[in-house]
Coordinates of C-alpha atoms in Angstrom, one line a residue:
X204 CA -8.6 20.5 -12.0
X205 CA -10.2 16.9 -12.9
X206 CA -6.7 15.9 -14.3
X207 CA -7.0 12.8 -11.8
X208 CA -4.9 10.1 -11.7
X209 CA -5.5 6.8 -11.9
X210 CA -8.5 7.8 -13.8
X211 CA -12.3 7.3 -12.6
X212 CA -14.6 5.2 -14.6
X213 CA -17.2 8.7 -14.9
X214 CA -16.6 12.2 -14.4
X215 CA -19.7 15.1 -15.0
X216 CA -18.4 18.6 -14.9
X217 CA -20.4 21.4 -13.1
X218 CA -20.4 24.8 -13.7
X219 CA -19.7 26.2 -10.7
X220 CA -17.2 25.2 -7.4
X221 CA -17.2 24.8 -3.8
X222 CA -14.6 27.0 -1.4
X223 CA -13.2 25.6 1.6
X224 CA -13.3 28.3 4.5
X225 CA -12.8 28.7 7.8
X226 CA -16.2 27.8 8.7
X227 CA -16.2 24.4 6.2
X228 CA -16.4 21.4 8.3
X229 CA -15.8 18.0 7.7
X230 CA -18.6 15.4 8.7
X231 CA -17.8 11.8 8.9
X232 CA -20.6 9.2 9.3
X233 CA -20.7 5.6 10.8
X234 CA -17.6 3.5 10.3
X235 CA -16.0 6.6 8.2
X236 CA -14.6 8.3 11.0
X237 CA -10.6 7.4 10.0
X238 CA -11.3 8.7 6.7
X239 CA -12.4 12.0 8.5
X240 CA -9.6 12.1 10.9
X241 CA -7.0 11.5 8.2
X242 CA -8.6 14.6 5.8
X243 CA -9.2 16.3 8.3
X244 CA -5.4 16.2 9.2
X245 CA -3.9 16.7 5.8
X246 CA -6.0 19.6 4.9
X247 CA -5.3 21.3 8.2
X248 CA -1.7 21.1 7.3
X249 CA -2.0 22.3 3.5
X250 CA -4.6 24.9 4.3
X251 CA -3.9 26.2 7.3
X252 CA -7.9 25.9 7.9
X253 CA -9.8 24.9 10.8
X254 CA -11.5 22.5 9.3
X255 CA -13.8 21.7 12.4
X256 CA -15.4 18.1 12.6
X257 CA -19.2 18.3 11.5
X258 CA -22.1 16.5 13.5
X259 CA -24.7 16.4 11.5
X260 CA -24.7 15.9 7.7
X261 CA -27.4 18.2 7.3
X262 CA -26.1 20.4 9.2
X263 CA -22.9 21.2 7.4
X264 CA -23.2 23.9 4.6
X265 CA -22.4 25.0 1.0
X266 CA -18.7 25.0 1.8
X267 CA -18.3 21.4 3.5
X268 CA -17.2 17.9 2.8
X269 CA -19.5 14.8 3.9
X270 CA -18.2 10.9 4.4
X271 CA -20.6 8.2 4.4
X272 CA -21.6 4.8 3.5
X273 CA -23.7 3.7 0.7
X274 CA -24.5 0.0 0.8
X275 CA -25.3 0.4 -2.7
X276 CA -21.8 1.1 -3.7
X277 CA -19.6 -2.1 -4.3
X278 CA -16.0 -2.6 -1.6
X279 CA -14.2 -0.3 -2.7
X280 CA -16.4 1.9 -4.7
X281 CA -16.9 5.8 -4.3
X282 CA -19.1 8.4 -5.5
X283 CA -17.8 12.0 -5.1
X284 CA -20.6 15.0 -5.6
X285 CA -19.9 18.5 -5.6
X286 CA -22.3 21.3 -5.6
X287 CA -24.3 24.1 -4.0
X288 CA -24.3 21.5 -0.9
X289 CA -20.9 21.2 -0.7
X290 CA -18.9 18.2 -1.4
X291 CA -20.2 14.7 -0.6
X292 CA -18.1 11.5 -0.5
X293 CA -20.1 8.3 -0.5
X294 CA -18.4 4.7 -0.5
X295 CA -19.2 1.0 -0.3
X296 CA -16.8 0.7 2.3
X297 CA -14.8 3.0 4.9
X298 CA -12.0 2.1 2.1
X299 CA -14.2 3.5 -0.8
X300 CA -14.4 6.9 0.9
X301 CA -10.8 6.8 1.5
X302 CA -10.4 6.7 -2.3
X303 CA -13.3 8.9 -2.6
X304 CA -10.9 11.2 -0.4
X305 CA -7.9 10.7 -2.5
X306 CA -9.7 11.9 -5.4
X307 CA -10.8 15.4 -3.8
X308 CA -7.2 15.9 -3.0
X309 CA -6.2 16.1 -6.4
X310 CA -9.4 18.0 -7.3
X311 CA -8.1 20.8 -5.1
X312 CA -4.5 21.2 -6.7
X313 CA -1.0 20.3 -6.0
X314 CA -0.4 22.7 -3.2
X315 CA -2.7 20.2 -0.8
X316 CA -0.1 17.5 -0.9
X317 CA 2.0 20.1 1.1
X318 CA 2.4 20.1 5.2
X319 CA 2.2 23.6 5.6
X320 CA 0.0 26.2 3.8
X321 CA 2.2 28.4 1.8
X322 CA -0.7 31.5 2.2
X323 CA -3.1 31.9 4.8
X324 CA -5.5 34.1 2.2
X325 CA -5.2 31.7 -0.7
X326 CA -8.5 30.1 -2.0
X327 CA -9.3 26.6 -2.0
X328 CA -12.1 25.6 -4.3
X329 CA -13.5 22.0 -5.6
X330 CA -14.8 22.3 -8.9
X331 CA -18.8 21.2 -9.6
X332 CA -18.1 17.8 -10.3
X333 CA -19.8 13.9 -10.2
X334 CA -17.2 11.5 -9.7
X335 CA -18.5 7.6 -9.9
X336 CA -15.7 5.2 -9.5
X337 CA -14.3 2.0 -8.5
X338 CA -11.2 -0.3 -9.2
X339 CA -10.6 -3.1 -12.0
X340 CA -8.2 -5.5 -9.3
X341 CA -9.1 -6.1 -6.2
X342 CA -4.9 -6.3 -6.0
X343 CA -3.0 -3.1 -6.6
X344 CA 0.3 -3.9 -5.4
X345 CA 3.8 -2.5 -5.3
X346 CA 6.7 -5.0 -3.8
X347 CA 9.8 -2.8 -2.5
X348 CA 12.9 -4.9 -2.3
X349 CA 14.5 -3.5 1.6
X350 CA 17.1 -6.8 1.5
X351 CA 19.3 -5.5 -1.2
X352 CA 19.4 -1.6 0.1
X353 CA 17.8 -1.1 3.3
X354 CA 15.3 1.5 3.5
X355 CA 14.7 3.1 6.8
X356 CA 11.5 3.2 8.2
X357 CA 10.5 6.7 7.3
X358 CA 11.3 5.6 4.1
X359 CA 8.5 3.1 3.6
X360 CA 6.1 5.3 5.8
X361 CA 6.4 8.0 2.8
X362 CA 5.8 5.1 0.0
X363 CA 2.5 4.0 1.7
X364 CA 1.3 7.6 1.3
X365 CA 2.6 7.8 -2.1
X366 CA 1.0 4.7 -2.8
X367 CA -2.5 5.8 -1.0
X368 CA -2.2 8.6 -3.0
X369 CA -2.4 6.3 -6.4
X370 CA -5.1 4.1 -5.0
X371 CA -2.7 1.3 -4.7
X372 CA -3.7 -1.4 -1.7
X373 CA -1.6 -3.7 -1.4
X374 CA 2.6 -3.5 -0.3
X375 CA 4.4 -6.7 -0.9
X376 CA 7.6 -5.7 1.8
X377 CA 10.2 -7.8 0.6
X378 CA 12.2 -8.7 3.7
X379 CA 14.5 -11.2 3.6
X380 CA 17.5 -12.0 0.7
X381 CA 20.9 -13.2 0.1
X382 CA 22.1 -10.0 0.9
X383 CA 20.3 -9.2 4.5
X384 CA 17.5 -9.8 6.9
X385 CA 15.3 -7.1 7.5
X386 CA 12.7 -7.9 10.4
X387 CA 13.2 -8.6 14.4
X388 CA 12.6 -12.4 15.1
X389 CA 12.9 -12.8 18.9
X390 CA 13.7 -16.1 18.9
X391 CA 16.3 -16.3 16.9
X392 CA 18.2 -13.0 17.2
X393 CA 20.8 -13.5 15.1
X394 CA 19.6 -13.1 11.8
X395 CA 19.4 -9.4 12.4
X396 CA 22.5 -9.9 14.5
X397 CA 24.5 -11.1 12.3
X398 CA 22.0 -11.1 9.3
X399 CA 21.1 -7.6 8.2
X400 CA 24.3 -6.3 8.0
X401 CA 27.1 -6.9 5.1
X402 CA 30.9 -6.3 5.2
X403 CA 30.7 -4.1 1.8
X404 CA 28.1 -3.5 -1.4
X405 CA 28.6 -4.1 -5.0
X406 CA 28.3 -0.6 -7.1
X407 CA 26.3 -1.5 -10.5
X408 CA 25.6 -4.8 -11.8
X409 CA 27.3 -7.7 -10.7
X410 CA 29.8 -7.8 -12.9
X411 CA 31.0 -4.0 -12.4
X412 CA 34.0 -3.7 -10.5
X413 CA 32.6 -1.0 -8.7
X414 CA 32.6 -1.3 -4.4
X415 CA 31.4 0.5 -1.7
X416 CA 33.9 -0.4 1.0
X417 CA 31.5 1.0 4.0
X418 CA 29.3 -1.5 5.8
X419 CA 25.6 -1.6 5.1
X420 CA 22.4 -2.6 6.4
X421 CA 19.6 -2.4 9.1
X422 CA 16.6 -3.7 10.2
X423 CA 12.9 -3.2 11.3
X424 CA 12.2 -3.4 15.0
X425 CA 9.1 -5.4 16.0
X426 CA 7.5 -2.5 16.9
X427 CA 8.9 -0.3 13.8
X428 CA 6.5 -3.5 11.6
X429 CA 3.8 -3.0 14.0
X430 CA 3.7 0.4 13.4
X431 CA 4.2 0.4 9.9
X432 CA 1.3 -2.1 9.6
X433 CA -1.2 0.1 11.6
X434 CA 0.0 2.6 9.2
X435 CA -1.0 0.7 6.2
X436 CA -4.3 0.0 7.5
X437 CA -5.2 3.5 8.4
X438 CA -4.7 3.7 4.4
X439 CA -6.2 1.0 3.4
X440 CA -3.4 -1.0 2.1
X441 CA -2.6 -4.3 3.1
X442 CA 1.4 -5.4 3.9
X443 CA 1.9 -8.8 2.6
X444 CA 5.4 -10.0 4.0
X445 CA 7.6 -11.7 2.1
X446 CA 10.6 -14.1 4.0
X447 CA 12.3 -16.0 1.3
X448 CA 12.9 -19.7 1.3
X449 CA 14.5 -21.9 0.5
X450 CA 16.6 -20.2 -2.1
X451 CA 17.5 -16.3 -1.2
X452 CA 18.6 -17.7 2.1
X453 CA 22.7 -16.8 2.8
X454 CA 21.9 -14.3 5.1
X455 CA 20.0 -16.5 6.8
X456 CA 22.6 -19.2 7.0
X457 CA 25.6 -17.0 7.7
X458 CA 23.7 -16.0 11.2
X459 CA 22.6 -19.5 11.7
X460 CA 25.2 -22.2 9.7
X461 CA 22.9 -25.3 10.7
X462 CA 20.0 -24.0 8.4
X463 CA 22.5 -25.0 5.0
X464 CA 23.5 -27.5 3.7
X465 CA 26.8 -28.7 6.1
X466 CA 27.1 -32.2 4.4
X467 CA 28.5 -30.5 1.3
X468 CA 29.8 -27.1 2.5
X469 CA 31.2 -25.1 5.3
X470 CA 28.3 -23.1 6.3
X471 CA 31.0 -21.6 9.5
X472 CA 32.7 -19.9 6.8
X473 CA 29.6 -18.1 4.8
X474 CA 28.7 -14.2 5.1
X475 CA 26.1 -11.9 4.4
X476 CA 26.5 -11.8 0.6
X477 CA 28.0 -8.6 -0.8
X478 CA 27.3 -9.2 -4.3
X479 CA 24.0 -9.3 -6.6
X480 CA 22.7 -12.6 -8.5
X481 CA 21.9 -15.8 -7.1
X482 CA 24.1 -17.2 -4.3
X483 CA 24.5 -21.1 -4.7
X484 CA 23.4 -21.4 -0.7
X485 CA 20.2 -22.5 0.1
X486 CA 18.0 -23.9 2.9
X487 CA 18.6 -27.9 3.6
X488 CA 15.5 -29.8 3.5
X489 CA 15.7 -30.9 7.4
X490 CA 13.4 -31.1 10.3
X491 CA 15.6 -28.7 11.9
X492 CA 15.1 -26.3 9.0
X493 CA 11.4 -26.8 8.9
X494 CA 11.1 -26.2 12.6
X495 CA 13.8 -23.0 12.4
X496 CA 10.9 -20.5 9.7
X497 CA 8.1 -22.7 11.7
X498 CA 9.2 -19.9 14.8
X499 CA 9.8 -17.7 12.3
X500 CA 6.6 -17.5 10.8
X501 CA 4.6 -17.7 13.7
X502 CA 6.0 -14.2 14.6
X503 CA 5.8 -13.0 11.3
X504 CA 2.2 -13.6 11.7
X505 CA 1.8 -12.0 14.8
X506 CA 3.1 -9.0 13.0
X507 CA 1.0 -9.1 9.9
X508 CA -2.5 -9.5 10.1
X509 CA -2.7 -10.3 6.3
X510 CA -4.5 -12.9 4.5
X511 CA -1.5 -13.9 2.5
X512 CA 1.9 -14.7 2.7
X513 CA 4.8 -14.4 0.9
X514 CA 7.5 -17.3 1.1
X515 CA 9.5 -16.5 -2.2
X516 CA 10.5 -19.9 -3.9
X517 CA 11.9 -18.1 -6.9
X518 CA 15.5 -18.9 -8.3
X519 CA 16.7 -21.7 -6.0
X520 CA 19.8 -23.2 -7.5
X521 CA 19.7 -27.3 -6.6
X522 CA 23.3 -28.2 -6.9
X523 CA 24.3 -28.4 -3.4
X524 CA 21.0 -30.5 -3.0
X525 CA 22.3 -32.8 -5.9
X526 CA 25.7 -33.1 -3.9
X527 CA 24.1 -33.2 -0.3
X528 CA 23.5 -37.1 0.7
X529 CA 21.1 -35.5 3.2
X530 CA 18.6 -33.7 0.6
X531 CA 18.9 -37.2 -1.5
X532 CA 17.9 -38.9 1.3
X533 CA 14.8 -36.6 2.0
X534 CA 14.2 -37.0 -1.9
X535 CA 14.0 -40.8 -1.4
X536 CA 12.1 -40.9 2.2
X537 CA 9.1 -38.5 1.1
X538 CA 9.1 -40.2 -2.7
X539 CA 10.0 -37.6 -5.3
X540 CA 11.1 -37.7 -8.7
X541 CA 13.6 -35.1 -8.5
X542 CA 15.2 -31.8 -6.7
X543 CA 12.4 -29.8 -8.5
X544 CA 10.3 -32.1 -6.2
X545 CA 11.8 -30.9 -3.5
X546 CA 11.3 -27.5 -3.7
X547 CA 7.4 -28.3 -4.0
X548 CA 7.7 -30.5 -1.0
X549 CA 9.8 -27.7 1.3
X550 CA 6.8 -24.9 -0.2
X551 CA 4.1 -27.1 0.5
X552 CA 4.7 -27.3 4.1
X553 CA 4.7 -24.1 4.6
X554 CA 1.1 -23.7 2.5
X555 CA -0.2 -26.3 4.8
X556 CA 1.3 -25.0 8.3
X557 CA -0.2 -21.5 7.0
X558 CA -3.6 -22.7 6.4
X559 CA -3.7 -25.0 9.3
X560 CA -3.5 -21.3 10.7
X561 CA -5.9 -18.9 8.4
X562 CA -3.6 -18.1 6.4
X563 CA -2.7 -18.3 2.7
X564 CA 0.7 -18.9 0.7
X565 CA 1.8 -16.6 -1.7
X566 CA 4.9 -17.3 -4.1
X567 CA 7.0 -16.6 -7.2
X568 CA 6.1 -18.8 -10.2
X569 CA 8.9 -21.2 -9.5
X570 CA 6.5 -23.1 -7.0
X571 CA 5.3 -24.4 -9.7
X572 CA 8.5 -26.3 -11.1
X573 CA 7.9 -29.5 -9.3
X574 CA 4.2 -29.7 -11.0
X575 CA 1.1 -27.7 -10.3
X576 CA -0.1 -31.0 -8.9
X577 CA 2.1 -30.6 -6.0
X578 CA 0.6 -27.0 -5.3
X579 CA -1.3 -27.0 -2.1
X580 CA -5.2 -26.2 -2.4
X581 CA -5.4 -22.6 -2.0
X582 CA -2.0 -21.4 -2.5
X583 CA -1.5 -18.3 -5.0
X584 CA 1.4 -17.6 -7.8
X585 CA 3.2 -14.3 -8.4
X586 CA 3.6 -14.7 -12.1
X587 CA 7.1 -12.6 -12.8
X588 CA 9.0 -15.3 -15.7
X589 CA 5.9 -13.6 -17.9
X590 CA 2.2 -14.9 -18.1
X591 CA 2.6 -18.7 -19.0
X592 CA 3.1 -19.6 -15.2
X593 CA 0.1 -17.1 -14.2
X594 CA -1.8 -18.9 -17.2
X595 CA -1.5 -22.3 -16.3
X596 CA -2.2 -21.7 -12.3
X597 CA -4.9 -19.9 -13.1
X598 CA -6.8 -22.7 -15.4
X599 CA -5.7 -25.0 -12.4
X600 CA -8.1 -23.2 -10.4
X601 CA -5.4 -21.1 -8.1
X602 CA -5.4 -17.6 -8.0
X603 CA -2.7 -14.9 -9.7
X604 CA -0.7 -12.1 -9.3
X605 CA -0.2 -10.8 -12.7
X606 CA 3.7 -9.2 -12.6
X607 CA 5.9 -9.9 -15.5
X608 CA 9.4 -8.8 -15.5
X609 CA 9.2 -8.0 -19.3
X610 CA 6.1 -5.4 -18.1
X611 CA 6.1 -3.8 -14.5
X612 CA 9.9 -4.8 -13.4
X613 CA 10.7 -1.1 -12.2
X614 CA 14.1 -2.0 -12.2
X615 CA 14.6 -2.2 -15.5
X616 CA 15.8 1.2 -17.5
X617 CA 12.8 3.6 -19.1
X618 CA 15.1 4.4 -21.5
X619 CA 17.7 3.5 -24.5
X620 CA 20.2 6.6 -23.7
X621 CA 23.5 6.1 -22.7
X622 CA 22.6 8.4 -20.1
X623 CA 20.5 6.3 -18.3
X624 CA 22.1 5.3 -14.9
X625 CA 22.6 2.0 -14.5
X626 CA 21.1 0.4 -17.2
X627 CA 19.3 -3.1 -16.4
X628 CA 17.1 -5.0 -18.3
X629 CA 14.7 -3.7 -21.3
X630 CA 13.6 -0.3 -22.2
X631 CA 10.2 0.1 -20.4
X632 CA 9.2 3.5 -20.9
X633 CA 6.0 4.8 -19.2
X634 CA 3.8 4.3 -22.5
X635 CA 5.4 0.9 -22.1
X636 CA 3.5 0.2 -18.7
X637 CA 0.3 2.4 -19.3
X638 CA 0.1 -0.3 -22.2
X639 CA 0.3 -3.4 -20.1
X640 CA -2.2 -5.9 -20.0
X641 CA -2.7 -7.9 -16.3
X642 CA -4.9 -10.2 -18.2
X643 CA -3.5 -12.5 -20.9
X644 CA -6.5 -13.1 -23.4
X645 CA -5.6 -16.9 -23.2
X646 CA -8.2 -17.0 -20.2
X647 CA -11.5 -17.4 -20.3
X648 CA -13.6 -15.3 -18.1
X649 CA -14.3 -18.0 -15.3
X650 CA -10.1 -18.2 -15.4
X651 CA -9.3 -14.6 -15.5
X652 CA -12.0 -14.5 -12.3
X653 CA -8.1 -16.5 -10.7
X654 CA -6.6 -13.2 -11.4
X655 CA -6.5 -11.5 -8.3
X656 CA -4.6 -8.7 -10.3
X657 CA -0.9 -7.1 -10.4
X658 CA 1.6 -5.5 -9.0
X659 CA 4.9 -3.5 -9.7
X660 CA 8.1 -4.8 -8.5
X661 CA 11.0 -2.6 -7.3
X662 CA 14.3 -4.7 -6.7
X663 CA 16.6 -2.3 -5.1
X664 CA 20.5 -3.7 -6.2
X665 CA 21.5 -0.7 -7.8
X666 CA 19.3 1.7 -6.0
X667 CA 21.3 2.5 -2.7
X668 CA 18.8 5.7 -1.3
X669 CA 15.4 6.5 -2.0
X670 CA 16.1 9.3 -4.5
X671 CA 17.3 6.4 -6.6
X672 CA 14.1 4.3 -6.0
X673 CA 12.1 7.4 -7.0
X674 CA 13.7 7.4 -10.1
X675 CA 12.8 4.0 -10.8
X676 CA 9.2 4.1 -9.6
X677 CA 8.2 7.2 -10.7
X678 CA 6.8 8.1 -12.8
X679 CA 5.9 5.0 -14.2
X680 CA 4.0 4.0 -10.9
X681 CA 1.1 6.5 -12.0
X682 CA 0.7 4.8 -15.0
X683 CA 1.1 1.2 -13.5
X684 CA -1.6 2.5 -10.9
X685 CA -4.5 3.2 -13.7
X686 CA -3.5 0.2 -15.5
X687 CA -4.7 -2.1 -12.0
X688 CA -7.3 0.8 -11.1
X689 CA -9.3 1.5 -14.5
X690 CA -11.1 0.1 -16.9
X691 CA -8.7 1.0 -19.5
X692 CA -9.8 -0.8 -23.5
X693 CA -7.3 -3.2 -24.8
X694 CA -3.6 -1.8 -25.1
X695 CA -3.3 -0.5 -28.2
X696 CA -6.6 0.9 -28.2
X697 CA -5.6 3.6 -25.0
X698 CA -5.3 6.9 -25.6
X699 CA -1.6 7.8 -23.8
X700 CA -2.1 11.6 -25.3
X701 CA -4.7 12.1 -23.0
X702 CA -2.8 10.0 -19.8
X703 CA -0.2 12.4 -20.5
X704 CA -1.7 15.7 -20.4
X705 CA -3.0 14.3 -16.9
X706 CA 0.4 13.9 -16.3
X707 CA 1.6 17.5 -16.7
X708 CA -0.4 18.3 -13.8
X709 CA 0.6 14.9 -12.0
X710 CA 3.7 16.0 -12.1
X711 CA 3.5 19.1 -10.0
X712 CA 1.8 16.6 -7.3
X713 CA 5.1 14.6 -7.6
X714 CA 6.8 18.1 -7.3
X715 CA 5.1 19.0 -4.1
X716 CA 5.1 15.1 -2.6
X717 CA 9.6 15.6 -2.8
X718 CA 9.7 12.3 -5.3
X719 CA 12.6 12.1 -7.4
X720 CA 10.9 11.2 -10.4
X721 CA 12.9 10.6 -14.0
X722 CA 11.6 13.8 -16.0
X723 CA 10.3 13.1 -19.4
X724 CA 13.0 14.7 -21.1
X725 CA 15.3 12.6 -19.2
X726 CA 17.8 12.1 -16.3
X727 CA 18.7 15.1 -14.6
X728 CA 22.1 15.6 -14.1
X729 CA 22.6 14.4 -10.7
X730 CA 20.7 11.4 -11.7
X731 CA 22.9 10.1 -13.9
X732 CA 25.5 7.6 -12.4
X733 CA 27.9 7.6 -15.8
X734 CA 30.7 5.0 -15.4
X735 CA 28.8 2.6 -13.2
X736 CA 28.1 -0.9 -15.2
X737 CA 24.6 -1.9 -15.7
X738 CA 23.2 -5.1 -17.5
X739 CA 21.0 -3.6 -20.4
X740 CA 19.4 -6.6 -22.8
X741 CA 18.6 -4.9 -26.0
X742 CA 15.4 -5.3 -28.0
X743 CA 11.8 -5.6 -27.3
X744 CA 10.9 -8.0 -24.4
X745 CA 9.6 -11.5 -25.0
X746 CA 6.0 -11.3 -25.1
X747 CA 5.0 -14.4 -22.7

């Protein structure tokens, strides 16, 4: 069983295997003792065994597991030995192990992912194997979109260990949109109020006249974040959260009508948006505003502990700016050429406010529409319109997120079938993403060092419960995951046989996990949603 997944840079075969029994133990040294707990805990509940916690090293036997440190090993680097000893899980840091950890779960077979042994008298054995591995990126991200269909908190619990379980570390949470407000802010109460719920939901693309009549939405508590953060962290993923501004923002204004633009609209009149696209509503550039997601933020980053934040800037139509004499006024006061200006002006507040603080802005590539000179020193770019954004930030000296919709948008369909439900965007098949490239070979190696790495993006408007978000995400994720993990050779040069004969046995993981995954022979029946308008753009995707 060394079909592992994403996969490690060595692997030497033994001859021979080590059995868990009830006398194995499981030892964890200095600053590993999480990692310990947490495979402790998920072995008890697959095995059924005692799995008793080790105090000595030396002192466990043939049939245990060791955790320790090795400063010799790089961050996140792991080397997994198992032998006549027993099995031995060293790691640069307490989050090496953890992957160290990850890697003898799938060495022992699909049935460990379950929460309750299935046999008391079954055998558990990890083959004689030398594992030596560590990750490409040092950013292995999946965003979920919650704004367009709310997932409940259980929800994103389960997709942190699913994405634990593909060595992925970092969740971009995706808050905030046109179409709801996901997150408690104490101060201002109605935007989950009023803001995270919506009269009705478009059913398909936006042009299908398809409804659901019924009400939707929800929100995270304060304490439902806090807890999902700690949760995170005992994995060893990051949450990097993501409140959208100053385009993506009509929830927003419907619970609070001062934040728009009331010079050239009603704002009173403005609801939760119940269709997909890009509503026309955006922030206006006032004090008021700036002070409004100034509160905002400050309890966002009471919440989340992370080094960077996410403020959006992506798709902010300017015409109610062109038409508002108080965003030409602002235009004129601070000096800019034009509404593109703007933008870069409203971003680069926030960059400033979030450094002033220790913290770092993160945003789509349209931060960079006003002119990379108006980019605040130390801000970052999520580059989604393709690589040319990611390219020029990153010879500008600011680091990249590497996530192109024409590559790792798993929204778009994995297939040309008519069977395919709800078709959007190109045909990205899973050789598609096990074949993309997070580095463009523009860069020269001190600019590709700007690369910080990728991350697959899962926007949610036609995916209203999570067995339709598995279908999108899996099982492409897996090979999205080697592609940030491994050292994979250029493209066309990787050997997708071989990724998927791994597969076959990644997908009885999958099986076992409960994810809804698109089979390779296609959509199962009750995946198919036939009738329901998608927006499919034929041909091969622009490669930029």
């Amino acid at each position: 069983m060394t079909e592992v997944i994403p996969a490690p840079r060595s692997v030497v075969a033994g001859s021979g295997e080590v059995r868990l029994t009830a006398h194995s133990q499981v030892y964890a040294g200095t600053e590993t003792e999480g990692v310990g707990h947490w495979l402790r805990t998920v072995l008890r509940q697959a095995t059924g065994l005692p799995l008793r916690e080790g105090r000595e090293l030396d002192d466990t036997e043939g049939d245990s597991i060791g955790l320790q440190l090795d400063p010799e090993l790089g961050p996140e680097e792991y080397r997994l030995v198992s032998d006549w000893t027993g099995v031995l899980i060293e790691g640069g840091s307490e989050a090496g192990v953890f992957w160290g950890a990850q890697t003898l779960r799938q060495l022992l077979g699909p049935d460990v992912y379950r929460r309750a042994p299935l046999s008391r008298d079954r055998t558990w054995a990890v083959p004689h194997v030398t594992v030596e591995d560590a990750p490409r990126f040092r950013w292995r991200g999946l965003m979920l979109d919650v704004a367009r269909h709310f997932m409940p908190k259980d929800g994103v619990l389960r997709y942190l260990d699913l994405m634990a379980a593909h060595k992925l570390n970092v969740f971009h949470f995706h808050l905030t949109d046109d179409q709801g407000w996901r997150v408690e802010i104490r101060r201002h109460p109605r935007l989950t109020e009023t803001g995270s719920w919506r009269a009705r939901t478009k059913f398909g693309h936006r042009a299908s006249p398809l409804w659901s009549e019924k009400p939707h939405g929800g929100y995270y508590t304060q304490d439902d974040i806090r807890e999902i953060v700690a949760y995170a962290a005992d994995r060893h993923i990051t949450v990097v959260p993501e409140i959208d501004l100053p385009g993506h923002s009509q929830a927003a204004i419907a619970a609070y009508p001062e934040l728009g633009n009331t010079d050239v609209i009603d704002t009173t009149a403005l609801s939760v948006w119940d269709n997909w696209g890009i509503s026309a509503n955006i922030l206006a550039p006032t004090d008021h505003t700036l002070r409004f997601y100034e509160g905002v933020f400050e309890e966002i980053l009471g919440l989340f502990p992370s080094e960077f934040v996410h403020v959006g800037g992506d798709e902010c139509l300017k015409d109610q700016w062109r038409r508002s004499p108080a965003a030409q006024a602002r235009i004129k006061e601070v000096g800019l050429a034009d509404e593109d200006g703007l933008q870069s002006w409203f971003i680069g507040h926030f960059a400033k406010w979030l450094s002033a603080r220790g913290r770092r802005l993160i945003g789509w590539d349209e931060i960079l529409d006003g002119g990379l000179a108006g980019l605040a020193e130390g801000a970052a770019v999520s580059s989604w319109r393709g690589y040319q954004s990611g390219i020029a930030a990153a010879r500008a000296g600011h680091d990249v997120v590497m996530c192109p919709e024409q590559r790792v948008y798993l929204d778009h369909r994995q297939d040309g079938g008519a069977d395919e439900p709800v078709p959007i965007g190109y045909v990205r098949t899973l050789e598609d993403v096990y074949r993309f490239e997070p580095v463009p070979p523009e860069l020269t190696s001190q600019e590709a060092g700007h690369v910080l790495g990728t991350q697959a993006n899962v926007w949610t408007e036609v995916m209203e419960d999570h067995a339709r978000v598995d279908y999108q995400t899996f099982p492409r994720l897996a090979a999205f995951a080697e592609v940030a993990w491994s050292a994979l050779p250029a493209p066309e040069e990787r050997d997708f046989a071989e990724f998927e004969r791994r597969m076959a046995v990644h997908y009885r993981r999958l099986d076992v996990l409960g994810v809804a995954y698109r089979p390779p022979t296609g959509p199962l029946p009750w995946q198919q949603r036939p009738g329901v308008p998608g927006r499919p753009i034929e041909g091969p995707p622009p490669n930029r």
